[in-house]
Structures are given as C-alpha cells and as structure tokens.
Short mmCIF file of C-alpha atoms in Angstrom, two decimals:
data_model
loop_
_atom_site.label_atom_id
_atom_site.label_comp_id
_atom_site.label_asym_id
_atom_site.label_seq_id
_atom_site.Cartn_x
_atom_site.Cartn_y
_atom_site.Cartn_z
CA MET J 1484 74.51 -0.85 45.97
CA ASN J 1485 73.00 -3.43 43.16
CA LEU J 1486 76.21 -4.41 41.45
CA ALA J 1487 75.16 -6.74 38.71
CA PRO J 1488 73.93 -4.20 36.24
CA TYR J 1489 77.48 -2.68 36.25
CA ILE J 1490 79.37 -5.88 35.65
CA GLU J 1491 80.84 -7.42 32.33
CA HIS J 1492 81.41 -11.15 33.47
CA THR J 1493 84.75 -11.97 31.99
CA ASN J 1494 87.19 -14.57 30.83
CA LEU J 1495 89.87 -13.84 28.42
CA SER J 1496 92.19 -16.74 29.85
CA PRO J 1497 94.35 -18.25 26.93
CA THR J 1498 93.55 -21.59 28.49
CA LEU J 1499 89.50 -21.43 28.91
CA THR J 1500 87.50 -24.26 27.27
CA ILE J 1501 84.21 -24.32 25.84
CA GLY J 1502 82.87 -25.54 29.26
CA THR J 1503 84.23 -22.32 30.59
CA ILE J 1504 82.35 -20.24 28.23
CA ASP J 1505 79.09 -21.94 28.79
CA ALA J 1506 79.24 -21.48 32.56
CA LEU J 1507 80.14 -17.90 31.94
CA VAL J 1508 77.00 -17.26 30.28
CA GLU J 1509 74.95 -19.28 32.80
CA GLU J 1510 76.45 -17.43 35.77
CA ALA J 1511 75.59 -14.21 33.98
CA LYS J 1512 71.93 -15.55 33.58
CA GLN J 1513 71.98 -16.68 37.23
CA PHE J 1514 73.22 -13.46 38.85
CA GLY J 1515 71.77 -10.94 36.37
CA PHE J 1516 74.97 -9.50 35.18
CA LEU J 1517 74.96 -6.82 32.37
CA GLY J 1518 77.11 -8.91 30.01
CA VAL J 1519 79.87 -11.35 29.27
CA CYS J 1520 83.10 -10.71 27.71
CA VAL J 1521 84.92 -13.50 25.75
CA PRO J 1522 87.59 -13.98 23.45
CA PRO J 1523 86.90 -13.52 19.71
CA PHE J 1524 87.04 -17.28 18.82
CA TRP J 1525 84.05 -18.06 21.36
CA VAL J 1526 81.85 -15.12 20.48
CA LYS J 1527 79.69 -17.28 18.19
CA ARG J 1528 79.32 -19.95 20.90
CA ALA J 1529 78.50 -17.39 23.56
CA ARG J 1530 75.80 -15.83 21.38
CA ARG J 1531 74.12 -19.22 20.95
CA GLU J 1532 74.29 -19.99 24.67
CA ILE J 1533 72.74 -16.31 25.51
CA GLY J 1534 69.96 -17.04 23.43
CA THR J 1535 67.12 -14.66 24.21
CA ALA J 1536 68.42 -13.57 27.52
CA ASN J 1537 69.18 -9.90 27.97
CA ILE J 1538 72.89 -10.21 28.32
CA ILE J 1539 75.36 -7.77 26.37
CA LEU J 1540 78.02 -9.86 24.44
CA VAL J 1541 81.39 -8.09 24.58
CA THR J 1542 84.83 -9.19 22.82
CA VAL J 1543 88.05 -7.71 22.23
CA ALA J 1544 90.23 -6.70 19.26
CA GLY J 1545 93.90 -5.74 18.85
CA PHE J 1546 94.13 -7.77 22.31
CA PRO J 1547 96.20 -7.48 24.55
CA LEU J 1548 98.98 -5.25 23.24
CA GLY J 1549 97.39 -2.95 20.67
CA TYR J 1550 100.18 -2.66 18.27
CA ASN J 1551 98.37 -4.49 15.44
CA MET J 1552 97.95 -2.98 11.90
CA THR J 1553 94.65 -0.88 11.98
CA GLU J 1554 93.35 -3.12 9.03
CA THR J 1555 93.80 -6.23 11.20
CA LYS J 1556 91.60 -4.51 14.16
CA LEU J 1557 89.04 -3.41 11.66
CA ASP J 1558 89.05 -7.19 10.37
CA GLU J 1559 88.65 -8.42 13.91
CA ILE J 1560 85.71 -5.92 14.67
CA LYS J 1561 83.80 -6.76 11.61
CA ARG J 1562 84.30 -10.66 12.22
CA ALA J 1563 83.32 -10.27 15.76
CA ILE J 1564 79.89 -8.29 14.79
CA ASP J 1565 79.00 -10.91 12.05
CA ASN J 1566 79.50 -13.63 14.86
CA GLY J 1567 77.26 -11.81 17.30
CA ALA J 1568 79.06 -9.37 19.50
CA ASP J 1569 77.41 -6.32 20.89
CA GLU J 1570 80.30 -4.57 22.05
CA ILE J 1571 84.04 -4.37 21.08
CA ASP J 1572 86.97 -3.62 23.49
CA VAL J 1573 89.69 -2.50 21.23
CA VAL J 1574 93.16 -2.00 22.44
CA TRP J 1575 94.35 1.22 21.01
CA ASN J 1576 98.01 2.03 19.49
CA ILE J 1577 99.75 2.85 22.59
CA SER J 1578 103.20 2.93 20.70
CA SER J 1579 101.82 5.35 18.39
CA PHE J 1580 100.35 7.51 20.92
CA LYS J 1581 103.60 7.60 22.80
CA THR J 1582 105.47 8.49 19.55
CA HIS J 1583 103.03 11.39 19.05
CA LEU J 1584 101.96 10.19 15.79
CA PRO J 1585 98.19 11.27 14.69
CA TRP J 1586 97.37 7.66 13.60
CA ALA J 1587 96.24 6.69 17.21
CA LYS J 1588 93.25 8.89 16.76
CA ILE J 1589 92.64 8.01 13.29
CA GLU J 1590 92.61 4.41 14.20
CA VAL J 1591 90.11 4.88 16.96
CA ALA J 1592 87.92 6.83 14.65
CA LYS J 1593 87.95 4.22 12.04
CA CYS J 1594 87.20 1.47 14.60
CA SER J 1595 84.30 3.70 15.95
CA LYS J 1596 82.74 4.16 12.76
CA LEU J 1597 82.86 0.68 11.71
CA ALA J 1598 81.14 -0.22 15.08
CA HIS J 1599 78.51 2.52 14.68
CA ASP J 1600 77.87 1.68 11.11
CA HIS J 1601 76.57 -1.46 12.60
CA GLN J 1602 74.81 -0.25 15.75
CA LYS J 1603 77.26 -1.37 17.98
CA LEU J 1604 79.37 0.05 20.76
CA LEU J 1605 83.14 0.69 20.83
CA LYS J 1606 85.35 0.77 24.04
CA VAL J 1607 88.93 1.76 24.15
CA ILE J 1608 91.35 0.24 26.22
CA ILE J 1609 94.12 2.77 26.75
CA GLU J 1610 96.19 0.83 29.41
CA THR J 1611 96.48 3.35 32.16
CA ALA J 1612 99.51 1.14 33.53
CA TYR J 1613 101.66 2.63 30.75
CA LEU J 1614 100.54 5.96 30.92
CA SER J 1615 101.18 9.23 33.26
CA ASN J 1616 98.34 11.05 34.42
CA GLU J 1617 98.84 13.68 31.82
CA GLU J 1618 98.90 10.99 29.14
CA ILE J 1619 95.65 9.49 30.63
CA VAL J 1620 93.85 13.04 30.28
CA GLN J 1621 95.31 13.23 26.54
CA ALA J 1622 94.10 9.81 25.66
CA CYS J 1623 90.57 10.31 27.11
CA LYS J 1624 90.11 13.52 25.26
CA LEU J 1625 91.46 11.79 21.94
CA CYS J 1626 89.26 8.82 22.28
CA ALA J 1627 86.21 10.98 23.02
CA ASP J 1628 87.01 13.15 19.88
CA ALA J 1629 87.42 10.08 17.79
CA GLY J 1630 84.08 8.67 18.67
CA ALA J 1631 84.43 6.14 21.24
CA ASP J 1632 81.61 5.01 23.26
CA PHE J 1633 83.54 4.10 26.12
CA VAL J 1634 87.41 4.39 27.74
CA LYS J 1635 88.48 1.30 29.52
CA THR J 1636 91.38 1.31 31.68
CA SER J 1637 93.17 -2.06 31.14
CA THR J 1638 93.61 -5.38 29.47
CA GLY J 1639 94.43 -7.14 32.55
CA PHE J 1640 97.51 -8.41 30.99
CA ALA J 1641 99.81 -5.28 31.99
CA ALA J 1642 101.81 -5.14 35.18
CA GLY J 1643 98.99 -2.86 36.84
CA GLY J 1644 95.29 -2.77 36.24
CA ALA J 1645 92.33 -0.19 37.32
CA ARG J 1646 92.93 2.35 40.14
CA ALA J 1647 90.36 4.44 41.51
CA GLU J 1648 92.35 7.86 41.15
CA HIS J 1649 92.61 7.02 37.42
CA ILE J 1650 89.05 6.46 37.13
CA ALA J 1651 88.49 9.82 38.77
CA LEU J 1652 90.99 11.48 36.46
CA MET J 1653 89.27 9.79 33.56
CA LYS J 1654 85.70 11.21 34.75
CA ASN J 1655 86.81 14.71 35.09
CA SER J 1656 88.54 14.58 31.22
CA LEU J 1657 85.65 12.84 29.35
CA PRO J 1658 82.00 14.23 28.46
CA PRO J 1659 79.26 12.79 30.30
CA SER J 1660 78.24 10.87 26.95
CA VAL J 1661 81.53 8.75 27.13
CA GLY J 1662 81.22 5.82 29.57
CA ILE J 1663 84.20 4.49 31.63
CA LYS J 1664 85.06 0.78 32.14
CA ALA J 1665 87.15 -0.13 34.87
CA SER J 1666 88.98 -3.48 34.23
CA GLY J 1667 92.31 -5.39 35.48
CA GLY J 1668 92.70 -6.43 39.03
CA ILE J 1669 89.16 -5.98 40.41
CA LYS J 1670 88.74 -8.93 42.56
CA THR J 1671 86.81 -7.75 45.60
CA LEU J 1672 83.65 -6.13 46.49
CA GLN J 1673 85.56 -3.17 47.76
CA ASP J 1674 87.45 -3.09 44.61
CA ALA J 1675 84.21 -2.83 42.64
CA THR J 1676 82.49 -0.25 44.65
CA GLY J 1677 85.53 1.92 44.88
CA MET J 1678 85.65 2.13 41.17
CA ILE J 1679 81.93 2.85 40.87
CA GLU J 1680 82.10 5.49 43.39
CA ALA J 1681 85.17 7.13 41.47
CA GLY J 1682 83.23 7.36 38.29
CA ALA J 1683 83.22 3.86 36.38
CA THR J 1684 80.11 3.12 34.68
CA ARG J 1685 81.09 -0.47 33.93
CA ILE J 1686 83.22 -2.95 35.60
CA GLY J 1687 84.92 -5.75 33.88
CA THR J 1688 86.10 -8.86 36.22
CA SER J 1689 86.61 -12.37 36.43
CA SER J 1690 85.68 -12.44 40.11
CA ALA J 1691 82.13 -11.23 39.26
CA VAL J 1692 80.55 -14.23 41.30
CA SER J 1693 82.48 -13.82 44.40
CA ILE J 1694 81.88 -10.14 44.40
CA ILE J 1695 78.34 -10.60 43.99
CA GLN J 1696 78.07 -13.16 46.58
CA THR J 1697 79.89 -11.24 49.03
CA ASN J 1698 77.52 -8.33 48.53
CA GLN J 1699 74.55 -10.58 49.03
CA LEU J 1700 76.03 -11.85 52.21
CA LEU J 1701 76.28 -8.32 53.31
CA LYS J 1702 72.67 -7.80 52.84
CA VAL J 1703 71.70 -10.63 55.04
#
C-alpha cells in the first residue's frame, strides 16, 4: 500500500520552532505526503515554504478543546484562509453537543459555509475519546448534515486517539461524500494501515516519516 497520499504530516506541538515547520514541509516534499498540518501561527510560513509544490496546507481552529465562541472560530478560519490554508480542522463544540443544544450543528454549518465560500475544505474534529458509540453516530450525521467535508477523530490532546473500531463506525454512519480523517496516537505502520482498512481516507500523524520508512523497508 502506498501510504503517502493518505498522510497529513502533522506537528501541533506547543514548543515547535520555525525550523520544525521548515523541516515538516521539506519532509512532505521528500516523501510525497498529501499535506502538512501546522498551527495557525505558522500557516503563512508553511505556505511560503511549500511554494509551488503539490502539498495541501492544513491548520486548526477552536483547537484543542472546542468550546470557543463560534465567532472566534470563524475569525480563526478566515485568518487561516487569508494566510494560505487549504483546509481547516475545526474542533466542534463537544460541550454544546453533550448538553443537547442545537448550537453544535449551527456552528458546524457556519464554519462549513465560510470555508466553502472560499473554496476550502472543512474537517470537524469530534474527539471520539469523549463520545459513546451512539454519540459518534449522532455526531457523524450532524456533521454531514451541516456540510462538513470530513469528520476527524481526534485532536491528539485527549486521553485517547483514533481507534479502528471507531473509524468503522464512522464509515457506516457517513455518506460516501464525507471523508474520514484518523488522527491521534497513530505512530506505527500497523496503526496507519489499520485505520485505512477500517475506512479512513486521511491519516494525520506526527510519525509520518518513520511510518513511510518502515513501509519502504518492508518492500525491499
């Protein structure tokens, strides 16, 4: 399996530096990764380093807890787009969802509209570690109805990350037009292939290079 076209080479560490961003982009070019995912502060730098390379630039909004005001998330999304982001991974309002308020869906719809008005894609991070299986199904249907392009498992900052059984559940709950991004704790080749086999169409990982190198060694 050629994994590189699935992978968003990710670094969302609070201590990363400009050198880390430059290395992330250079590794994406070297290994042919689909994209890079960087913090909002570094979007403009990453765009400059990507240049004309065919690499998707992804950033986050409402990260990592999701209970920001919707207006704040919309401002983050607009600024990210202005700085050169192609896709936005927004953390939805888990607190609102668990309180059974309609605002969780309204917020996703507002974020989707803003992204689509600028011909960009929106991924919604539902943080599966905090949800029951029933809630995962409900969350997927909500996000699809509200216009999300992808539903994403995790921020990587919760107690748990992506699980293959959750990916399979998401696949069965989403229309084929909505992608699935697995992220959080994907560190090995086995982790990545397991997520893809379960139905993930994107992989977000900070271990992309070691995963690809392991895969290359197995092909020799």
